[in-house]
Each structure stands twice: as C-alpha cells, then as structure tokens.
Amino acid sequence: MGFPTAVRMGFVVDVAGYGRRSAPEKIDLQQRVAAFVAEVLRDLNLRIDETHHHGTGDGMVVFLPSELDVHRALARLLRSAAEALAEDNRRYRDRMRLRIAAVIGPLGPAAIGFSGDAIVEAGRLVDSDALRGALADRPDSDLVFAVSDQLHEYAGLRTDEFRPVDVRVKEFQGRAWLWNGPAGGEPVAHPGPPVFTLAPPHPPDCVIGIRPGRIMRVHDVDIWVNSENTDMEMARFNEFSISSIIRYNGARRDAAGHVVDDVIADALAKAVDGRRPVAPGAAFVTGSGCLAGTNAVRWIIHVAAVHGEPGAGFRQVRRVGVCVANALAQAERLAREDAEVRTILFPMLGTGGAGAPAPATAGELVDAAAFHLTTTPGTRLRGIYFLAFTDAERAALEGALAGHPALRPAAHGPMWT
C-alpha cells in the first residue's frame, strides 16, 4: 500500500554474528528482534502497524510517522533500546548484540520496499566498519548506536554523549555520531520521582508514588492492577493495552512465542463465573501466571475501569476512584493473608483506549488512594504506586500528588531508568 513521501525518522537494527547461528537459533533471534522493536515502539507510544517497516533477515528497518516529535523521540529511542536489549538478554542464554543506526530524511514507497536516501544511509551506517569495530572494541556491551550527522544536528543532542566517526561504505561517505551509551549495556539510573505519605497526624506507614515507563520494567511490586472492561474480557494479545501486556506476559508460551496456556485470562473467566457484565469498579483477583517468575508479581487485581458503548467504543467509568477503593480493599485482604504482600501498582485507569484525560484521572486515583490510607490506619500496605507510561501521565500524577492536601513529600522514589 502506498503512502505519501515525507521526512521521517527511522532506524535499522542489525544482529551481530547472525550468520554464525544455527537455523533454529536464527528463528529465535528474529522473534527476539521483533519483540525488541515492539518494546522500543511502546516507549514511543507507537504500534508496529503505525510505522513503515520490513524485515532484513538479521534485523529490521523501521521508519516512524512523519508527525512525530523527533527531538523527544530520539532521546527516548536511545534509552529504550539500551533498556529493552538489557532486559531481553537477562531472559536468554544466547546473548543478542545489536548495531543500530538512526537517520532522518525523505522516505516514500517504491516497487520493492522504500525509496529515499535516508534508508540507504541507514543501511550503510549499520553495516559500516565504524559500527562493527565499535562493538568489537566493547566486548562488555551489547549495543552500539549511531545517529546520522543530519539527525544529530536536527535533534540538538548533547555532544558529550556522542563521539563523531567517519563512515565509508561502498559509494557512501559521511559522518555519524556514536552514542556513548550506558556502560556495559546497562541503563543509567536516575533518581526516581518523589514519593508522598499522609501528612500528620497520620502515621507515614505507606508511601504513594509514581513508577515511570513501561510496566514490564517493574520487578519489585507485589500486586499489579489490570484496567479491564465491565465484561471482564481481557484484550487480545496484539492490542496495545495494559490488559494485553498482562495477559500475554502472564501466559505460558512455547519456544516460538505462541501462547499454549492463557493462564490469567482463564483464571479471570473462572473468577467471574459468567456474571457479565459486572458493576463498574468491581474488582477480581487472579494469580499472576508467568509474571511471577519474570517480574516477581504475586497477584493481579482486575478492575472494571471502562465500559463499552455501542458505536462509540470504550469509555472510562463515571467514578474511576471506586476502582482504586475496591482494588485496595482486595489488596488489604491479600496482605493480611500473606506477609510478603506489601505493594500495589495501578495503571492510569481509562486513559488509554478509553481516552479519559490524564489530569482528571490522576486526581481521582490519587484522591482515592489518600482516602484509603486516611480511613485505614492499620494498613498493611507499604507502597501504592501509579504507572506513568507517558510524560503527560507523569506530569499529571506529580501535580495530583503535590497538590493533594492530605499528602506531603517524603523522599525520592526508587532509582529508575
């Protein structure tokens, strides 16, 4: 299908040492690259079907929508690539090392693939001796990332995070900028956003805070809350939602990544037991499936945060704070039964596909959490966290926390990447 020629930012991913792998190993690597790209795009709030892309056998070519804010997207792309690759390599014995090149320029359709100098430049950069040598010189690193000279200048990146290299490949000659990146392939840690507790005279036993970024990077929270619809039917695996992420990553999968046991969705159906639709705000508890091993999650609490309207899609329920209240009531029960359960994580309920405004939602969620702590002086919980996937969600949550009269700043949260 054709698309208009436009200036776009794109990147090429290439797996080092791909040709030395066996046929089954190559298949596994292709699946891992696809999953890696999907994770990186999630950090850009994009799905793969919103990009122009194709596979290269040992990697992928991906060009982003032309309306994307390049300045912010490139900075996030760099960090996300390092984090997603480090996360991938923690799960597999076959270490995947990548060369990535990012470029900007006109891109349009062609009889075979895409047209434009940008895609040629990206291919030359990723295959250059400069990138191959950089990866060979850093045996403890799994990633080298080059940015074209034009993109580096356009995005206004800090020069102290890059070093220039001259690239000569076939007919191509030019300058690129190698990202210094996190040492050893590990993401750089930064102080977390502030956390809050109840103001005196209430005891500061439980903090309320923010976890920025993707939910799959959270490894130290006991309970995850799933934003579900009033039919309590989890999203399909290929959808872009908290429900689909929890469902897929909690399921048991074969070596090819195909689901063989839909653990969490089946458990939710059993818990609901045919009583659909459920009341807005209703909360059901299930196990966490494979998330127990990958992310140390003990329980999933599913709340009815959105409801469907014929011809209009999903809408956030009228009183979304009830979802928080009911989920926290279930969490207190779980904490009484298990001394190891002490923390809970909420997504921004109803702000995704349902499109509810982040500031208003953040205010309701924070207010419900503060009210729970105020009225539950013997709480066994020690941390109530809200997931901020986007900068807008983080700003909304920070504003709601800082402006709440019952809360006061306690300290900075955990280190985050």
Coordinates of C-alpha atoms in Angstrom, one line a residue:
M1 CA 0.0 0.0 0.0
G2 CA 1.4 3.4 -0.9
F3 CA 2.0 6.3 1.4
P4 CA 3.0 9.9 0.9
T5 CA 6.7 10.7 0.7
A6 CA 7.6 12.7 3.8
V7 CA 10.6 13.5 6.0
R8 CA 10.7 10.7 8.7
M9 CA 13.0 9.5 11.4
G10 CA 13.9 5.8 11.1
F11 CA 16.2 3.2 12.4
V12 CA 17.8 0.0 11.3
V13 CA 18.5 -2.9 13.7
D14 CA 21.2 -5.5 12.8
V15 CA 22.1 -8.6 14.9
A16 CA 25.9 -9.1 15.2
G17 CA 27.0 -12.7 14.4
Y18 CA 23.7 -13.7 13.0
G19 CA 25.3 -15.8 10.2
R20 CA 27.1 -18.0 12.7
R21 CA 23.9 -19.2 14.3
S22 CA 22.1 -22.4 13.5
A23 CA 18.7 -22.3 11.7
P24 CA 16.7 -22.7 14.9
E25 CA 18.8 -20.0 16.6
K26 CA 18.2 -17.6 13.7
I27 CA 14.4 -18.1 14.0
D28 CA 14.6 -17.4 17.7
L29 CA 16.7 -14.2 17.1
Q30 CA 14.2 -13.0 14.5
Q31 CA 11.4 -13.3 17.1
R32 CA 13.5 -11.6 19.7
V33 CA 14.3 -8.7 17.3
A34 CA 10.6 -8.3 16.6
A35 CA 9.8 -8.3 20.3
F36 CA 12.6 -5.8 20.9
V37 CA 11.3 -3.4 18.3
A38 CA 7.8 -3.7 19.7
E39 CA 9.0 -2.8 23.1
V40 CA 11.0 0.2 21.8
L41 CA 8.0 1.4 19.9
R42 CA 5.8 1.1 23.0
D43 CA 8.1 3.6 24.7
L44 CA 7.3 5.9 21.9
N45 CA 3.6 5.3 22.3
L46 CA 3.5 3.6 18.9
R47 CA 2.5 0.2 17.5
I48 CA 4.4 -1.6 14.8
D49 CA 1.4 -1.2 12.4
E50 CA 1.7 2.6 12.7
T51 CA 5.2 2.5 11.2
H52 CA 6.7 1.7 7.8
H53 CA 8.9 -1.3 8.3
H54 CA 10.2 -4.6 6.9
G55 CA 12.5 -7.4 8.0
T56 CA 16.0 -7.8 6.7
G57 CA 16.6 -11.4 7.9
D58 CA 19.1 -10.4 10.5
G59 CA 17.3 -7.3 11.6
M60 CA 14.6 -4.8 10.9
V61 CA 14.1 -1.4 9.1
V62 CA 11.6 0.9 10.9
F63 CA 10.5 4.4 9.9
L64 CA 8.3 6.4 12.2
P65 CA 5.3 8.6 11.5
S66 CA 6.2 11.9 9.9
E67 CA 4.4 13.9 12.6
L68 CA 6.5 12.5 15.5
D69 CA 8.4 15.0 17.7
V70 CA 11.9 14.0 16.6
H71 CA 13.7 15.8 19.4
R72 CA 11.9 13.8 22.2
A73 CA 11.6 10.6 20.2
L74 CA 15.3 10.2 19.5
A75 CA 16.3 10.7 23.2
R76 CA 13.7 8.2 24.3
L77 CA 14.7 5.8 21.5
L78 CA 18.3 5.7 22.6
R79 CA 17.5 4.9 26.2
S80 CA 14.7 2.5 25.4
A81 CA 16.9 0.5 23.1
A82 CA 19.5 0.0 25.8
E83 CA 16.9 -0.9 28.4
A84 CA 14.9 -3.3 26.2
L85 CA 18.1 -5.1 25.0
A86 CA 19.4 -5.5 28.5
E87 CA 16.0 -6.9 29.6
D88 CA 16.0 -9.3 26.7
N89 CA 19.5 -10.6 27.4
R90 CA 18.6 -11.3 31.0
R91 CA 16.0 -13.8 29.8
Y92 CA 18.1 -15.7 27.2
R93 CA 21.3 -17.6 27.2
D94 CA 22.1 -16.7 23.6
R95 CA 23.4 -13.2 24.0
M96 CA 22.0 -10.8 21.4
R97 CA 24.3 -7.9 20.4
L98 CA 22.9 -5.2 18.2
R99 CA 24.1 -2.5 15.8
I100 CA 21.5 0.2 15.4
A101 CA 21.6 3.3 13.1
A102 CA 19.1 6.1 13.2
V103 CA 18.6 8.6 10.4
I104 CA 16.2 11.2 9.1
G105 CA 15.2 12.2 5.6
P106 CA 12.5 11.8 2.9
L107 CA 11.0 8.4 2.7
G108 CA 8.4 7.1 0.2
P109 CA 7.2 3.9 -1.4
A110 CA 9.0 2.0 -4.1
A111 CA 8.3 -1.0 -6.2
I112 CA 10.5 -3.0 -3.8
G113 CA 10.5 -1.6 -0.3
F114 CA 11.1 2.1 0.3
S115 CA 12.7 4.9 -1.7
G116 CA 14.9 7.8 -0.5
D117 CA 18.5 8.5 0.6
A118 CA 17.6 8.0 4.3
I119 CA 17.1 4.3 4.0
V120 CA 20.3 3.9 2.0
E121 CA 22.3 5.9 4.6
A122 CA 20.8 3.8 7.5
G123 CA 21.8 0.6 5.8
R124 CA 25.4 1.8 5.1
L125 CA 25.8 3.1 8.7
V126 CA 24.7 -0.1 10.4
D127 CA 27.0 -2.2 8.1
S128 CA 30.0 0.1 8.4
D129 CA 33.4 -0.8 9.8
A130 CA 33.0 2.0 12.3
L131 CA 30.0 0.3 14.0
R132 CA 31.4 -3.2 13.7
G133 CA 34.6 -2.0 15.2
A134 CA 32.9 -0.1 18.0
L135 CA 31.0 -3.3 19.0
A136 CA 34.2 -5.4 18.8
D137 CA 36.0 -2.9 20.9
R138 CA 33.4 -3.1 23.7
P139 CA 33.1 -6.8 24.5
D140 CA 31.1 -6.0 27.6
S141 CA 28.5 -4.0 25.7
D142 CA 25.6 -5.5 23.7
L143 CA 24.7 -2.3 21.8
V144 CA 26.3 0.3 19.5
F145 CA 24.0 3.0 18.3
A146 CA 24.9 5.5 15.6
V147 CA 23.0 8.7 14.7
S148 CA 23.4 10.2 11.3
D149 CA 25.0 13.7 11.1
Q150 CA 21.8 15.3 9.9
L151 CA 19.7 13.7 12.6
H152 CA 22.2 14.6 15.3
E153 CA 22.2 18.2 14.2
Y154 CA 18.4 18.4 13.8
A155 CA 17.6 16.8 17.1
G156 CA 20.0 19.1 19.0
L157 CA 21.6 16.3 21.1
R158 CA 24.3 16.9 23.7
T159 CA 27.7 16.4 22.1
D160 CA 29.2 15.0 25.3
E161 CA 27.0 11.9 24.9
F162 CA 28.4 11.2 21.4
R163 CA 31.6 10.9 19.5
P164 CA 32.0 11.5 15.8
V165 CA 33.1 8.8 13.4
D166 CA 33.8 8.9 9.7
V167 CA 31.9 6.3 7.7
R168 CA 33.0 5.0 4.2
V169 CA 30.9 2.1 2.8
K170 CA 30.7 1.4 -0.9
E171 CA 29.7 4.7 -2.5
F172 CA 28.6 6.3 0.8
Q173 CA 30.9 8.7 2.7
G174 CA 29.8 10.7 5.7
R175 CA 30.0 11.5 9.3
A176 CA 27.9 9.8 12.0
W177 CA 27.8 10.1 15.8
L178 CA 28.2 7.1 18.1
W179 CA 26.2 7.2 21.2
N180 CA 28.5 6.6 24.2
G181 CA 25.5 4.9 25.9
P182 CA 25.3 3.2 29.3
A183 CA 28.4 1.3 30.2
G184 CA 28.3 -2.4 29.8
G185 CA 24.9 -2.3 28.1
E186 CA 23.2 -1.4 31.3
P187 CA 20.7 1.5 31.5
V188 CA 21.7 4.5 33.5
A189 CA 19.9 5.0 36.8
H190 CA 18.4 8.4 37.8
P191 CA 16.7 9.4 41.0
G192 CA 13.1 8.5 41.0
P193 CA 10.2 10.9 41.2
P194 CA 9.2 12.0 44.7
V195 CA 7.0 9.8 46.9
F196 CA 4.4 11.0 49.4
T197 CA 2.9 10.0 52.7
L198 CA 0.0 11.1 54.7
A199 CA 0.5 14.4 56.4
P200 CA 0.5 14.5 60.3
P201 CA -1.1 13.4 62.5
H202 CA -1.5 10.3 60.4
P203 CA 1.4 7.8 60.5
P204 CA 3.6 7.7 57.4
D205 CA 3.5 3.9 57.1
C206 CA 2.6 3.7 53.4
V207 CA 4.0 5.8 50.5
I208 CA 2.2 6.8 47.4
G209 CA 4.4 7.3 44.4
I210 CA 5.0 7.1 40.6
R211 CA 6.7 4.4 38.5
P212 CA 7.6 5.9 35.1
G213 CA 8.0 3.9 31.9
R214 CA 6.7 0.5 30.8
I215 CA 5.0 -1.9 33.2
M216 CA 7.3 -4.7 32.2
R217 CA 10.3 -2.9 33.7
V218 CA 8.7 -3.1 37.1
H219 CA 10.1 -6.0 39.1
D220 CA 9.5 -5.1 42.7
V221 CA 5.8 -4.6 43.2
D222 CA 3.7 -7.5 44.6
I223 CA 0.3 -6.7 43.1
W224 CA -0.5 -5.3 39.6
V225 CA -3.8 -3.8 38.8
N226 CA -5.3 -4.5 35.4
S227 CA -7.6 -2.0 33.8
E228 CA -10.4 -4.1 32.4
N229 CA -13.8 -3.6 30.9
T230 CA -17.1 -4.3 32.6
D231 CA -17.3 -7.6 30.6
M232 CA -14.1 -8.7 32.3
E233 CA -12.8 -10.0 28.9
M234 CA -9.0 -9.3 28.6
A235 CA -7.7 -7.6 25.5
R236 CA -6.3 -9.6 22.6
F237 CA -2.6 -10.3 22.6
N238 CA -1.8 -8.0 19.7
E239 CA -3.6 -4.9 21.2
F240 CA -1.7 -2.1 22.8
S241 CA -3.0 -2.0 26.4
I242 CA -2.2 -3.0 29.9
S243 CA -4.7 -5.8 29.7
S244 CA -3.0 -7.3 26.6
I245 CA 0.5 -6.9 28.1
I246 CA -0.5 -8.6 31.4
R247 CA -2.4 -11.4 29.5
Y248 CA 0.4 -12.2 27.1
N249 CA 3.3 -12.0 29.5
G250 CA 1.4 -14.0 32.2
A251 CA 0.6 -16.8 29.7
R252 CA 2.7 -19.8 29.1
R253 CA 4.3 -19.8 25.7
D254 CA 6.2 -22.2 23.5
A255 CA 9.7 -21.5 22.1
A256 CA 8.2 -19.7 19.2
G257 CA 6.3 -17.3 21.5
H258 CA 2.9 -18.8 20.8
V259 CA 0.5 -19.0 23.8
V260 CA -0.1 -22.5 24.9
D261 CA -1.8 -21.7 28.3
D262 CA -3.8 -18.5 28.6
V263 CA -3.3 -18.6 32.4
I264 CA -4.5 -15.2 33.6
A265 CA -7.4 -14.8 31.2
D266 CA -8.7 -18.3 32.0
A267 CA -8.4 -17.6 35.8
L268 CA -10.3 -14.3 35.3
A269 CA -13.1 -16.1 33.4
K270 CA -13.3 -18.6 36.3
A271 CA -13.5 -15.9 38.9
V272 CA -16.2 -14.0 37.1
D273 CA -18.1 -17.3 36.5
G274 CA -20.3 -16.0 33.8
R275 CA -21.6 -12.9 35.7
R276 CA -21.2 -10.5 32.9
P277 CA -21.3 -7.5 32.7
V278 CA -20.0 -6.7 36.2
A279 CA -20.6 -3.5 38.0
P280 CA -18.3 -0.5 37.2
G281 CA -15.5 -0.6 39.7
A282 CA -15.8 -4.3 40.5
A283 CA -12.5 -6.0 41.4
F284 CA -11.5 -9.6 40.9
V285 CA -8.3 -11.3 42.0
T286 CA -6.3 -13.9 40.0
G287 CA -2.8 -15.3 40.1
S288 CA -0.1 -13.7 38.0
G289 CA 0.9 -16.6 35.9
C290 CA 4.4 -16.4 34.4
L291 CA 4.7 -12.8 35.6
A292 CA 5.6 -14.3 39.0
G293 CA 8.9 -15.5 37.5
T294 CA 9.7 -12.6 35.2
N295 CA 8.6 -9.7 37.3
A296 CA 8.0 -11.1 40.9
V297 CA 4.3 -10.3 40.7
R298 CA 2.2 -12.3 43.2
W299 CA -1.3 -11.2 42.3
I300 CA -3.3 -9.4 39.6
I301 CA -6.4 -7.4 40.6
H302 CA -8.7 -6.8 37.6
V303 CA -10.9 -3.7 38.0
A304 CA -13.8 -2.7 35.7
A305 CA -12.5 0.7 34.8
V306 CA -14.0 1.1 31.3
H307 CA -17.3 0.1 29.7
G308 CA -18.3 -0.3 26.1
E309 CA -20.9 1.8 24.3
P310 CA -22.4 0.6 21.0
G311 CA -20.9 2.5 18.2
A312 CA -18.7 4.6 20.5
G313 CA -16.0 2.1 21.8
F314 CA -14.9 2.1 25.4
R315 CA -15.3 4.9 27.9
Q316 CA -13.9 5.3 31.4
V317 CA -16.4 4.5 34.1
R318 CA -18.0 7.5 35.8
R319 CA -16.4 7.2 39.2
V320 CA -13.0 5.7 38.5
G321 CA -11.9 6.2 42.1
V322 CA -14.2 3.4 43.1
C323 CA -11.8 1.1 41.1
V324 CA -9.0 2.2 43.4
A325 CA -11.0 1.8 46.5
N326 CA -12.1 -1.8 45.6
A327 CA -8.7 -2.8 44.4
L328 CA -7.1 -1.5 47.7
A329 CA -9.7 -3.4 49.7
Q330 CA -8.7 -6.6 47.9
A331 CA -5.0 -5.8 48.4
E332 CA -5.5 -5.3 52.2
R333 CA -7.1 -8.8 52.3
L334 CA -4.2 -10.3 50.4
A335 CA -1.7 -8.5 52.7
R336 CA -3.5 -9.9 55.7
E337 CA -3.2 -13.4 54.3
D338 CA 0.4 -13.1 53.1
A339 CA 3.0 -11.1 55.0
E340 CA 5.1 -10.8 51.8
V341 CA 2.4 -8.8 50.0
R342 CA 3.0 -5.1 50.7
T343 CA 2.9 -3.1 47.4
I344 CA 0.5 -2.4 44.6
L345 CA 0.8 -0.8 41.2
F346 CA -2.1 1.0 39.3
P347 CA -2.0 2.0 35.7
M348 CA -3.7 5.2 34.7
L349 CA -7.2 3.6 34.5
G350 CA -9.2 4.5 31.4
T351 CA -6.7 6.9 29.8
G352 CA -5.5 4.5 27.1
G353 CA -8.0 3.3 24.5
A354 CA -10.9 4.8 26.5
G355 CA -9.3 8.3 26.1
A356 CA -10.0 9.8 29.5
P357 CA -8.0 12.9 30.3
A358 CA -4.8 12.3 32.3
P359 CA -5.1 15.2 34.8
A360 CA -8.6 14.5 35.9
T361 CA -7.9 10.7 36.1
A362 CA -4.7 11.3 38.1
G363 CA -6.6 13.5 40.6
E364 CA -9.3 10.8 41.2
L365 CA -6.8 8.0 41.5
V366 CA -4.6 9.9 44.0
D367 CA -7.6 11.1 46.0
A368 CA -8.9 7.5 46.3
A369 CA -5.5 6.2 47.5
A370 CA -5.1 9.0 50.0
F371 CA -8.7 8.4 51.3
H372 CA -8.0 4.7 51.7
L373 CA -4.9 5.4 53.8
T374 CA -6.7 8.0 55.9
T375 CA -9.5 5.6 56.7
T376 CA -7.4 2.5 57.1
P377 CA -4.9 3.4 59.9
G378 CA -3.9 -0.2 60.3
T379 CA -3.0 -0.7 56.6
R380 CA -0.5 -3.5 55.9
L381 CA 0.4 -1.9 52.6
R382 CA 3.7 -0.1 52.4
G383 CA 3.6 1.2 48.8
I384 CA 0.8 2.4 46.5
Y385 CA 2.3 3.2 43.1
F386 CA 0.9 4.7 39.8
L387 CA 2.4 3.8 36.5
A388 CA 3.2 6.8 34.3
F389 CA 3.8 5.5 30.8
T390 CA 4.0 8.9 29.1
D391 CA 5.5 12.2 30.2
A392 CA 1.9 13.6 30.2
E393 CA 0.8 11.0 32.7
R394 CA 3.8 11.6 34.9
A395 CA 3.2 15.3 34.9
A396 CA -0.5 14.7 35.8
L397 CA 0.4 12.4 38.6
E398 CA 3.1 14.6 40.0
G399 CA 0.6 17.5 40.0
A400 CA -2.1 15.5 41.7
L401 CA 0.3 14.2 44.4
A402 CA 1.9 17.6 45.1
G403 CA -1.4 19.4 45.2
H404 CA -3.3 16.9 47.5
P405 CA -4.0 18.5 50.9
A406 CA -3.7 15.2 52.8
L407 CA -0.2 14.3 51.5
R408 CA 3.3 15.6 52.0
P409 CA 6.6 14.8 50.2
A410 CA 8.5 12.0 51.8
A411 CA 11.6 11.3 49.7
H412 CA 12.6 10.3 46.2
G413 CA 11.4 7.0 44.9
P414 CA 13.5 4.1 43.8
M415 CA 16.2 4.6 41.1
W416 CA 14.6 4.3 37.7
T417 CA 16.0 4.1 34.1

